[in-house]
Amino acid sequence: MVPFLRILGIETSCDETAAAVVERDAEGHSNVLSDVVLSQLDEHSAYGGVVPEIAARAHVEALDELIEEALKRANVSLGDVDAIAATSGPGLIGGLLVGLMTGKAIARAAGKPLYAVNHLEGHALTARLTDGLTFPYLMLLVSGGHTQLILVRGVGQYERWGTTIDDALGEAFDKTAKLLGLSYPGGPAVERMARDGNPDRFNFPRPLVGEARLDFSFSGLKTAVRQAAQDIAPLSDQDVADICASFQKAISRTLKDRIGRGLQRFKTEFPAASEKPALVVAGGVAANLELRGTLQALCDKNGFRFIAPPLHLCTDNAVMIAWAGLERMAAGAAPDALDVQPRSRWPLDSNAERLVGFGKRGAKA
Ligand code: KG4
Ligand code: ZN
């Protein structure tokens, strides 16, 4: 029997405190032994967004117990894990400090190696845990802090093909919801309202559509929504529903164009990929059924598999951090030194140029 490597993962980069124990053998078989997540949603909702100081304090208060709970549910003690993996960026610096320092302390006390994991790498590699994907594949990360199309070539080998030049997609949903008087987080509220709306009532802009570059832009869309809402104020429920439906339609069209070009580029760069190539989606916006439908149809049309891991592994969690650590161990990567520092900004692709406005809202993922 091939021995399993077992790792404790810790995630604190934004507003979820999470710990998990995961194991993997040399052939890539895995077991998720525990997966504990504590969302801070209630603490932040009154402010309409994540408040960094509140987040950091909440991580401090919850993390120790959460780690104990993860070990207990996995039925292991610290002595039974081979390594510790903690998110060390990108994200809100206070939260990163809490998680990484805790990881270091445990690693030191238990005499285990530490892997300081890039949160985005966790998102990027999750589909190998859930679906056993082989490299290369494309990953679309759409969350409150990021909108990126990434080529995943291998462990530690990432190329950013596109990113937002202003707002992240989840941020566009949240801001739109706020200006329409809907609740936070805005994505689910906008999606709910859109169901009863007329998507053709407003013709919202689709920035960058038709351009060869694979970047995204959503701030113009948000401005157009504000303008439309002001023009017809006061808004009836039907007006709000129509705006939401038209907003989602504009986003669907935008994604279709941008990602469609990405799929074509992938086919050009990897013509010999024997298997059906894959597009993976991750991040909270991946919960949106209309956008999922758009991506699924686009993949079907282009001969791609559309992979959407279960939602709790698409949004922030510690399983993906543990898994990224395991993948690095399996690839023979050396652990990090215990003086490794958290990095609020940490692009996966260090060669990618920084675009104007990219990485706002604390560059959370
Ligand atoms: O990945 P995530 O849970 O957290 C981080 O951003 O780190 O993503 C949260 C984002 C929020 O902006 C939220 O409004 C959006 O995902 N979201 C959605 C939906 N559910 C969550 N956006 C559109 N439609 C949804 N159903
Ligand atoms: Zn994330």
Tab-separated table of C-alpha atoms and ligand atoms in Angstrom:
chain	number	residue	atom	x	y	z
A	1	MET	CA	0.000	0.000	0.000
A	2	VAL	CA	1.299	3.460	-0.881
A	3	PRO	CA	1.699	5.555	2.287
A	4	PHE	CA	-0.391	8.669	2.670
A	5	LEU	CA	1.025	12.073	3.582
A	6	ARG	CA	-1.217	13.876	6.022
A	7	ILE	CA	-1.360	17.623	6.502
A	8	LEU	CA	-3.169	20.185	8.642
A	9	GLY	CA	-4.369	23.186	6.621
A	10	ILE	CA	-5.168	26.654	7.991
A	11	GLU	CA	-6.990	29.459	6.141
A	12	THR	CA	-7.512	32.994	7.481
A	13	SER	CA	-6.963	35.312	4.510
A	14	CYS	CA	-10.381	36.945	4.484
A	15	ASP	CA	-13.617	36.440	6.384
A	16	GLU	CA	-13.610	32.670	6.802
A	17	THR	CA	-11.640	30.982	9.573
A	18	ALA	CA	-10.942	27.422	8.476
A	19	ALA	CA	-8.948	24.327	9.366
A	20	ALA	CA	-8.824	20.915	7.697
A	21	VAL	CA	-6.916	17.652	7.706
A	22	VAL	CA	-6.291	16.059	4.313
A	23	GLU	CA	-4.136	13.163	3.140
A	24	ARG	CA	-2.745	12.169	-0.241
A	25	ASP	CA	-0.728	9.249	-1.536
A	26	ALA	CA	2.019	9.361	-4.159
A	27	GLU	CA	-0.488	8.501	-6.898
A	28	GLY	CA	-2.705	11.428	-6.000
A	29	HIS	CA	-5.446	9.532	-4.149
A	30	SER	CA	-6.772	11.622	-1.322
A	31	ASN	CA	-8.997	11.665	1.739
A	32	VAL	CA	-10.479	14.743	3.307
A	33	LEU	CA	-10.468	13.741	6.978
A	34	SER	CA	-12.012	16.971	8.231
A	35	ASP	CA	-13.136	20.332	6.880
A	36	VAL	CA	-14.160	23.001	9.385
A	37	VAL	CA	-15.165	26.517	8.323
A	38	LEU	CA	-16.459	29.357	10.441
A	39	SER	CA	-17.924	32.188	8.398
A	40	GLN	CA	-17.787	35.709	9.812
A	41	LEU	CA	-20.624	36.863	7.580
A	42	ASP	CA	-22.815	38.036	10.467
A	43	GLU	CA	-20.023	40.143	11.934
A	44	HIS	CA	-19.494	42.038	8.676
A	45	SER	CA	-22.955	42.255	7.130
A	46	ALA	CA	-23.953	45.386	9.058
A	47	TYR	CA	-21.040	47.203	7.351
A	48	GLY	CA	-21.864	46.002	3.837
A	49	GLY	CA	-18.397	44.481	3.406
A	50	VAL	CA	-15.484	42.847	5.198
A	51	VAL	CA	-13.927	45.038	7.925
A	52	PRO	CA	-10.250	44.000	8.247
A	53	GLU	CA	-9.896	44.705	11.993
A	54	ILE	CA	-13.052	42.778	12.848
A	55	ALA	CA	-11.900	39.909	10.648
A	56	ALA	CA	-8.471	39.689	12.294
A	57	ARG	CA	-9.937	39.680	15.800
A	58	ALA	CA	-12.503	37.053	14.885
A	59	HIS	CA	-9.722	34.818	13.487
A	60	VAL	CA	-7.755	35.159	16.730
A	61	GLU	CA	-10.794	34.226	18.778
A	62	ALA	CA	-11.807	31.215	16.702
A	63	LEU	CA	-8.693	29.643	15.226
A	64	ASP	CA	-7.306	27.565	18.109
A	65	GLU	CA	-10.609	25.860	18.778
A	66	LEU	CA	-11.240	25.348	15.098
A	67	ILE	CA	-7.897	23.571	14.678
A	68	GLU	CA	-8.683	21.352	17.657
A	69	GLU	CA	-12.054	20.592	16.127
A	70	ALA	CA	-10.474	19.716	12.759
A	71	LEU	CA	-8.014	17.325	14.427
A	72	LYS	CA	-10.784	15.795	16.518
A	73	ARG	CA	-13.095	15.232	13.552
A	74	ALA	CA	-10.200	13.685	11.638
A	75	ASN	CA	-9.523	11.491	14.648
A	76	VAL	CA	-5.820	12.389	14.670
A	77	SER	CA	-3.448	14.275	16.945
A	78	LEU	CA	-0.740	16.704	15.865
A	79	GLY	CA	1.753	13.876	16.128
A	80	ASP	CA	-0.122	12.085	13.333
A	81	VAL	CA	0.241	14.853	10.749
A	82	ASP	CA	3.306	15.124	8.519
A	83	ALA	CA	3.187	18.874	7.921
A	84	ILE	CA	1.332	22.137	8.441
A	85	ALA	CA	0.061	24.304	5.587
A	86	ALA	CA	-1.083	27.864	6.273
A	87	THR	CA	-2.245	30.566	3.867
A	88	SER	CA	0.364	33.304	3.757
A	89	GLY	CA	-1.177	35.513	1.057
A	90	PRO	CA	-2.741	37.215	-0.739
A	91	GLY	CA	-5.392	38.667	1.559
A	92	LEU	CA	-6.002	40.899	4.549
A	93	ILE	CA	-2.737	41.216	6.418
A	94	GLY	CA	-4.213	40.939	9.935
A	95	GLY	CA	-5.905	37.638	9.177
A	96	LEU	CA	-2.866	36.290	7.339
A	97	LEU	CA	-0.688	37.088	10.348
A	98	VAL	CA	-3.033	35.186	12.669
A	99	GLY	CA	-3.113	32.055	10.527
A	100	LEU	CA	0.534	32.016	9.534
A	101	MET	CA	1.809	32.696	13.061
A	102	THR	CA	-0.409	29.937	14.409
A	103	GLY	CA	0.893	27.598	11.718
A	104	LYS	CA	4.481	28.490	12.570
A	105	ALA	CA	3.893	27.973	16.286
A	106	ILE	CA	2.373	24.538	15.712
A	107	ALA	CA	5.109	23.569	13.262
A	108	ARG	CA	7.780	24.584	15.744
A	109	ALA	CA	6.156	22.982	18.779
A	110	ALA	CA	5.330	19.725	16.996
A	111	GLY	CA	8.558	19.625	14.977
A	112	LYS	CA	6.738	19.514	11.626
A	113	PRO	CA	7.598	21.217	8.322
A	114	LEU	CA	5.601	24.320	7.391
A	115	TYR	CA	4.246	25.135	3.959
A	116	ALA	CA	3.266	28.783	3.463
A	117	VAL	CA	0.592	28.516	0.803
A	118	ASN	CA	-0.615	31.027	-1.770
A	119	HIS	CA	-4.399	31.173	-1.371
A	120	LEU	CA	-4.831	31.404	-5.145
A	121	GLU	CA	-2.800	28.237	-5.592
A	122	GLY	CA	-5.305	26.552	-3.275
A	123	HIS	CA	-8.158	27.612	-5.572
A	124	ALA	CA	-6.146	26.655	-8.648
A	125	LEU	CA	-5.369	23.089	-7.543
A	126	THR	CA	-8.710	22.145	-5.922
A	127	ALA	CA	-10.021	20.514	-9.084
A	128	ARG	CA	-7.210	17.962	-8.901
A	129	LEU	CA	-8.496	16.930	-5.495
A	130	THR	CA	-12.159	16.828	-6.483
A	131	ASP	CA	-11.912	15.649	-10.094
A	132	GLY	CA	-8.409	14.260	-10.487
A	133	LEU	CA	-7.654	16.716	-13.298
A	134	THR	CA	-4.351	16.432	-15.105
A	135	PHE	CA	-2.292	19.449	-16.215
A	136	PRO	CA	-2.688	21.707	-18.091
A	137	TYR	CA	-6.124	23.258	-17.593
A	138	LEU	CA	-7.754	26.670	-17.355
A	139	MET	CA	-9.121	28.120	-14.142
A	140	LEU	CA	-11.543	31.009	-13.793
A	141	LEU	CA	-11.493	32.487	-10.304
A	142	VAL	CA	-14.478	34.763	-9.671
A	143	SER	CA	-14.773	35.930	-6.072
A	144	GLY	CA	-15.256	39.103	-4.060
A	145	GLY	CA	-11.607	40.051	-4.518
A	146	HIS	CA	-10.480	38.446	-7.758
A	147	THR	CA	-11.495	37.854	-11.333
A	148	GLN	CA	-8.723	35.957	-13.043
A	149	LEU	CA	-8.329	33.497	-15.854
A	150	ILE	CA	-5.302	31.346	-15.089
A	151	LEU	CA	-3.492	28.688	-17.057
A	152	VAL	CA	-2.514	25.951	-14.614
A	153	ARG	CA	0.476	24.190	-16.181
A	154	GLY	CA	1.639	22.294	-13.121
A	155	VAL	CA	2.248	22.654	-9.399
A	156	GLY	CA	3.896	26.054	-9.000
A	157	GLN	CA	3.452	26.863	-12.693
A	158	TYR	CA	0.746	29.403	-13.332
A	159	GLU	CA	0.188	31.924	-16.103
A	160	ARG	CA	-2.311	34.674	-15.646
A	161	TRP	CA	-4.095	35.115	-18.955
A	162	GLY	CA	-6.605	37.684	-17.797
A	163	THR	CA	-7.553	39.734	-14.778
A	164	THR	CA	-9.883	42.581	-13.931
A	165	ILE	CA	-8.592	46.063	-14.550
A	166	ASP	CA	-10.952	47.513	-11.922
A	167	ASP	CA	-13.651	45.767	-9.842
A	168	ALA	CA	-13.756	42.050	-9.160
A	169	LEU	CA	-16.930	40.351	-10.352
A	170	GLY	CA	-18.204	39.568	-6.837
A	171	GLU	CA	-17.509	43.173	-5.924
A	172	ALA	CA	-19.625	44.333	-8.886
A	173	PHE	CA	-22.489	42.153	-7.597
A	174	ASP	CA	-22.052	43.503	-4.057
A	175	LYS	CA	-21.944	47.160	-5.136
A	176	THR	CA	-24.921	46.734	-7.443
A	177	ALA	CA	-26.910	45.113	-4.644
A	178	LYS	CA	-25.986	47.926	-2.284
A	179	LEU	CA	-27.119	50.674	-4.602
A	180	LEU	CA	-30.395	48.822	-5.226
A	181	GLY	CA	-30.957	48.493	-1.483
A	182	LEU	CA	-30.471	44.707	-1.440
A	183	SER	CA	-28.755	42.791	1.341
A	184	TYR	CA	-25.051	41.856	1.699
A	185	PRO	CA	-23.493	39.751	0.271
A	186	GLY	CA	-25.010	41.044	-2.923
A	187	GLY	CA	-24.492	38.131	-5.295
A	188	PRO	CA	-27.212	35.840	-3.968
A	189	ALA	CA	-29.620	38.792	-3.575
A	190	VAL	CA	-29.091	39.997	-7.154
A	191	GLU	CA	-29.466	36.462	-8.494
A	192	ARG	CA	-32.717	35.985	-6.569
A	193	MET	CA	-34.201	39.260	-7.836
A	194	ALA	CA	-33.058	38.579	-11.402
A	195	ARG	CA	-35.251	35.497	-11.616
A	196	ASP	CA	-38.380	37.656	-11.920
A	197	GLY	CA	-36.802	40.332	-14.078
A	198	ASN	CA	-36.693	41.196	-17.752
A	199	PRO	CA	-33.073	40.828	-18.945
A	200	ASP	CA	-33.765	42.865	-22.078
A	201	ARG	CA	-35.137	45.989	-20.444
A	202	PHE	CA	-31.744	47.653	-19.972
A	203	ASN	CA	-28.886	47.438	-22.400
A	204	PHE	CA	-25.920	47.617	-20.022
A	205	PRO	CA	-22.341	47.949	-21.359
A	206	ARG	CA	-20.087	44.939	-21.883
A	207	PRO	CA	-16.619	46.439	-21.484
A	208	LEU	CA	-13.681	44.940	-23.392
A	209	VAL	CA	-15.981	42.625	-25.364
A	210	GLY	CA	-14.409	42.035	-28.748
A	211	GLU	CA	-10.878	42.882	-27.593
A	212	ALA	CA	-8.114	40.350	-28.090
A	213	ARG	CA	-6.680	40.705	-24.573
A	214	LEU	CA	-8.334	38.456	-22.002
A	215	ASP	CA	-8.869	41.004	-19.219
A	216	PHE	CA	-12.113	42.021	-17.551
A	217	SER	CA	-13.651	45.322	-16.475
A	218	PHE	CA	-16.788	45.749	-14.399
A	219	SER	CA	-16.742	49.277	-13.006
A	220	GLY	CA	-18.449	50.794	-16.076
A	221	LEU	CA	-21.254	48.315	-15.683
A	222	LYS	CA	-21.742	49.342	-12.077
A	223	THR	CA	-21.850	53.013	-13.111
A	224	ALA	CA	-24.423	52.245	-15.806
A	225	VAL	CA	-26.580	50.441	-13.243
A	226	ARG	CA	-26.412	53.459	-10.941
A	227	GLN	CA	-27.385	55.772	-13.790
A	228	ALA	CA	-30.318	53.573	-14.830
A	229	ALA	CA	-31.532	53.349	-11.230
A	230	GLN	CA	-31.358	57.151	-10.838
A	231	ASP	CA	-33.191	57.717	-14.126
A	232	ILE	CA	-36.234	55.700	-13.096
A	233	ALA	CA	-36.242	56.333	-9.320
A	234	PRO	CA	-38.191	55.610	-7.169
A	235	LEU	CA	-37.696	51.945	-8.000
A	236	SER	CA	-40.482	49.396	-7.830
A	237	ASP	CA	-39.654	45.758	-7.080
A	238	GLN	CA	-40.141	45.044	-10.772
A	239	ASP	CA	-37.644	47.789	-11.691
A	240	VAL	CA	-35.074	46.257	-9.325
A	241	ALA	CA	-35.731	42.795	-10.752
A	242	ASP	CA	-35.330	44.105	-14.322
A	243	ILE	CA	-32.073	45.873	-13.456
A	244	CYS	CA	-30.718	42.709	-11.804
A	245	ALA	CA	-31.692	40.525	-14.750
A	246	SER	CA	-30.188	42.979	-17.259
A	247	PHE	CA	-27.014	43.247	-15.129
A	248	GLN	CA	-26.600	39.464	-15.081
A	249	LYS	CA	-27.210	39.280	-18.801
A	250	ALA	CA	-24.461	41.830	-19.448
A	251	ILE	CA	-22.091	39.779	-17.290
A	252	SER	CA	-23.026	36.547	-19.013
A	253	ARG	CA	-22.325	38.110	-22.404
A	254	THR	CA	-19.033	39.493	-21.168
A	255	LEU	CA	-17.889	36.161	-19.766
A	256	LYS	CA	-18.956	34.398	-22.929
A	257	ASP	CA	-16.747	36.657	-25.009
A	258	ARG	CA	-13.738	36.803	-22.667
A	259	ILE	CA	-13.679	33.133	-21.651
A	260	GLY	CA	-14.580	32.013	-25.177
A	261	ARG	CA	-11.371	33.667	-26.362
A	262	GLY	CA	-9.476	32.006	-23.524
A	263	LEU	CA	-10.707	28.563	-24.597
A	264	GLN	CA	-9.638	29.262	-28.175
A	265	ARG	CA	-6.185	30.343	-27.006
A	266	PHE	CA	-5.860	27.167	-24.956
A	267	LYS	CA	-6.711	25.054	-27.996
A	268	THR	CA	-4.120	26.921	-30.060
A	269	GLU	CA	-1.395	26.548	-27.419
A	270	PHE	CA	-2.161	22.921	-26.590
A	271	PRO	CA	-3.360	21.366	-29.838
A	272	ALA	CA	-2.112	17.916	-28.826
A	273	ALA	CA	-4.004	17.695	-25.526
A	274	SER	CA	-5.493	14.259	-26.104
A	275	GLU	CA	-8.108	14.360	-23.383
A	276	LYS	CA	-10.995	16.801	-23.530
A	277	PRO	CA	-9.519	19.998	-22.020
A	278	ALA	CA	-11.079	21.464	-18.892
A	279	LEU	CA	-12.212	24.838	-17.600
A	280	VAL	CA	-12.476	24.964	-13.810
A	281	VAL	CA	-14.435	27.616	-11.969
A	282	ALA	CA	-13.783	28.739	-8.382
A	283	GLY	CA	-14.824	31.533	-6.015
A	284	GLY	CA	-18.148	32.563	-4.524
A	285	VAL	CA	-19.586	33.911	-7.790
A	286	ALA	CA	-19.414	30.340	-9.109
A	287	ALA	CA	-22.619	29.795	-7.109
A	288	ASN	CA	-24.543	31.854	-9.667
A	289	LEU	CA	-26.667	29.504	-11.737
A	290	GLU	CA	-27.039	31.787	-14.726
A	291	LEU	CA	-23.282	32.279	-14.989
A	292	ARG	CA	-22.709	28.561	-14.535
A	293	GLY	CA	-25.187	27.897	-17.336
A	294	THR	CA	-23.345	30.342	-19.591
A	295	LEU	CA	-19.968	28.730	-18.879
A	296	GLN	CA	-21.352	25.220	-19.293
A	297	ALA	CA	-22.851	26.100	-22.689
A	298	LEU	CA	-19.608	27.786	-23.741
A	299	CYS	CA	-17.593	24.703	-22.770
A	300	ASP	CA	-20.000	22.383	-24.575
A	301	LYS	CA	-19.692	24.496	-27.716
A	302	ASN	CA	-15.891	24.516	-27.582
A	303	GLY	CA	-15.347	20.868	-26.656
A	304	PHE	CA	-14.247	21.594	-23.074
A	305	ARG	CA	-15.279	19.942	-19.838
A	306	PHE	CA	-16.758	22.399	-17.363
A	307	ILE	CA	-15.644	21.578	-13.836
A	308	ALA	CA	-17.335	23.246	-10.880
A	309	PRO	CA	-16.130	21.717	-7.598
A	310	PRO	CA	-18.751	21.516	-4.820
A	311	LEU	CA	-19.505	25.015	-3.613
A	312	HIS	CA	-17.925	24.645	-0.170
A	313	LEU	CA	-14.626	23.879	-1.941
A	314	CYS	CA	-15.111	26.723	-4.477
A	315	THR	CA	-15.404	29.318	-1.729
A	316	ASP	CA	-12.717	29.898	0.909
A	317	ASN	CA	-11.814	26.789	2.911
A	318	ALA	CA	-8.784	25.072	4.449
A	319	VAL	CA	-9.060	21.840	2.464
A	320	MET	CA	-7.658	23.610	-0.588
A	321	ILE	CA	-4.779	25.031	1.463
A	322	ALA	CA	-3.975	21.589	2.874
A	323	TRP	CA	-4.216	20.136	-0.624
A	324	ALA	CA	-1.881	22.762	-2.119
A	325	GLY	CA	0.616	21.899	0.627
A	326	LEU	CA	0.301	18.199	-0.196
A	327	GLU	CA	0.779	18.862	-3.890
A	328	ARG	CA	3.944	20.787	-3.135
A	329	MET	CA	5.202	18.002	-0.888
A	330	ALA	CA	4.433	15.426	-3.551
A	331	ALA	CA	6.290	17.537	-6.125
A	332	GLY	CA	9.327	17.501	-3.838
A	333	ALA	CA	9.181	21.184	-2.906
A	334	ALA	CA	11.131	22.180	0.196
A	335	PRO	CA	9.126	23.456	3.165
A	336	ASP	CA	9.265	27.142	4.052
A	337	ALA	CA	11.564	28.569	6.688
A	338	LEU	CA	9.866	29.578	9.919
A	339	ASP	CA	10.683	33.235	9.304
A	340	VAL	CA	8.497	33.326	6.174
A	341	GLN	CA	6.359	36.480	6.117
A	342	PRO	CA	2.723	36.956	5.064
A	343	ARG	CA	2.148	38.877	1.845
A	344	SER	CA	-1.067	40.838	1.337
A	345	ARG	CA	-0.279	40.948	-2.387
A	346	TRP	CA	1.093	37.810	-3.934
A	347	PRO	CA	0.258	37.180	-7.585
A	348	LEU	CA	0.327	33.529	-8.596
A	349	ASP	CA	2.062	34.450	-11.800
A	350	SER	CA	5.043	36.576	-10.800
A	351	ASN	CA	5.625	37.535	-14.425
A	352	ALA	CA	2.186	39.042	-14.873
A	353	GLU	CA	2.212	42.816	-14.976
A	354	ARG	CA	0.154	44.597	-12.366
A	355	LEU	CA	-2.880	46.208	-13.952
A	356	VAL	CA	-4.351	49.488	-12.829
A	357	GLY	CA	-6.772	49.027	-9.950
A	358	PHE	CA	-6.105	45.312	-9.680
A	359	GLY	CA	-6.165	43.797	-6.232
A	360	LYS	CA	-8.339	46.295	-4.368
A	361	ARG	CA	-10.370	45.432	-1.296
A	362	GLY	CA	-7.267	44.084	0.373
A	363	ALA	CA	-6.614	41.829	-2.625
A	364	LYS	CA	-8.663	39.141	-0.988
A	365	ALA	CA	-9.485	36.129	-3.044
B	1	KG4	O1	-15.133	33.298	-2.708
B	1	KG4	P1	-16.039	34.065	-1.805
B	1	KG4	O2	-16.987	33.307	-0.914
B	1	KG4	O3	-15.262	35.024	-0.854
B	1	KG4	C1	-14.245	35.847	-1.223
B	1	KG4	O4	-14.463	36.786	-2.018
B	1	KG4	O5	-13.161	35.615	-0.702
B	1	KG4	O6	-16.878	35.046	-2.728
B	1	KG4	C2	-17.778	35.979	-2.203
B	1	KG4	C3	-18.357	36.746	-3.360
B	1	KG4	C4	-19.224	37.912	-2.910
B	1	KG4	O7	-18.861	39.041	-3.663
B	1	KG4	C5	-20.627	37.440	-3.237
B	1	KG4	O8	-21.530	38.484	-3.533
B	1	KG4	C6	-20.390	36.543	-4.439
B	1	KG4	O9	-19.188	35.878	-4.146
B	1	KG4	N1	-21.477	35.590	-4.638
B	1	KG4	C7	-22.281	35.571	-5.718
B	1	KG4	C8	-23.257	34.568	-5.482
B	1	KG4	N2	-22.992	34.004	-4.269
B	1	KG4	C9	-21.895	34.637	-3.760
B	1	KG4	N3	-22.262	36.311	-6.828
B	1	KG4	C10	-23.221	36.061	-7.759
B	1	KG4	N4	-24.192	35.141	-7.598
B	1	KG4	C11	-24.256	34.371	-6.498
B	1	KG4	N5	-25.219	33.463	-6.358
B	2	ZN	ZN	-10.631	32.728	-2.129
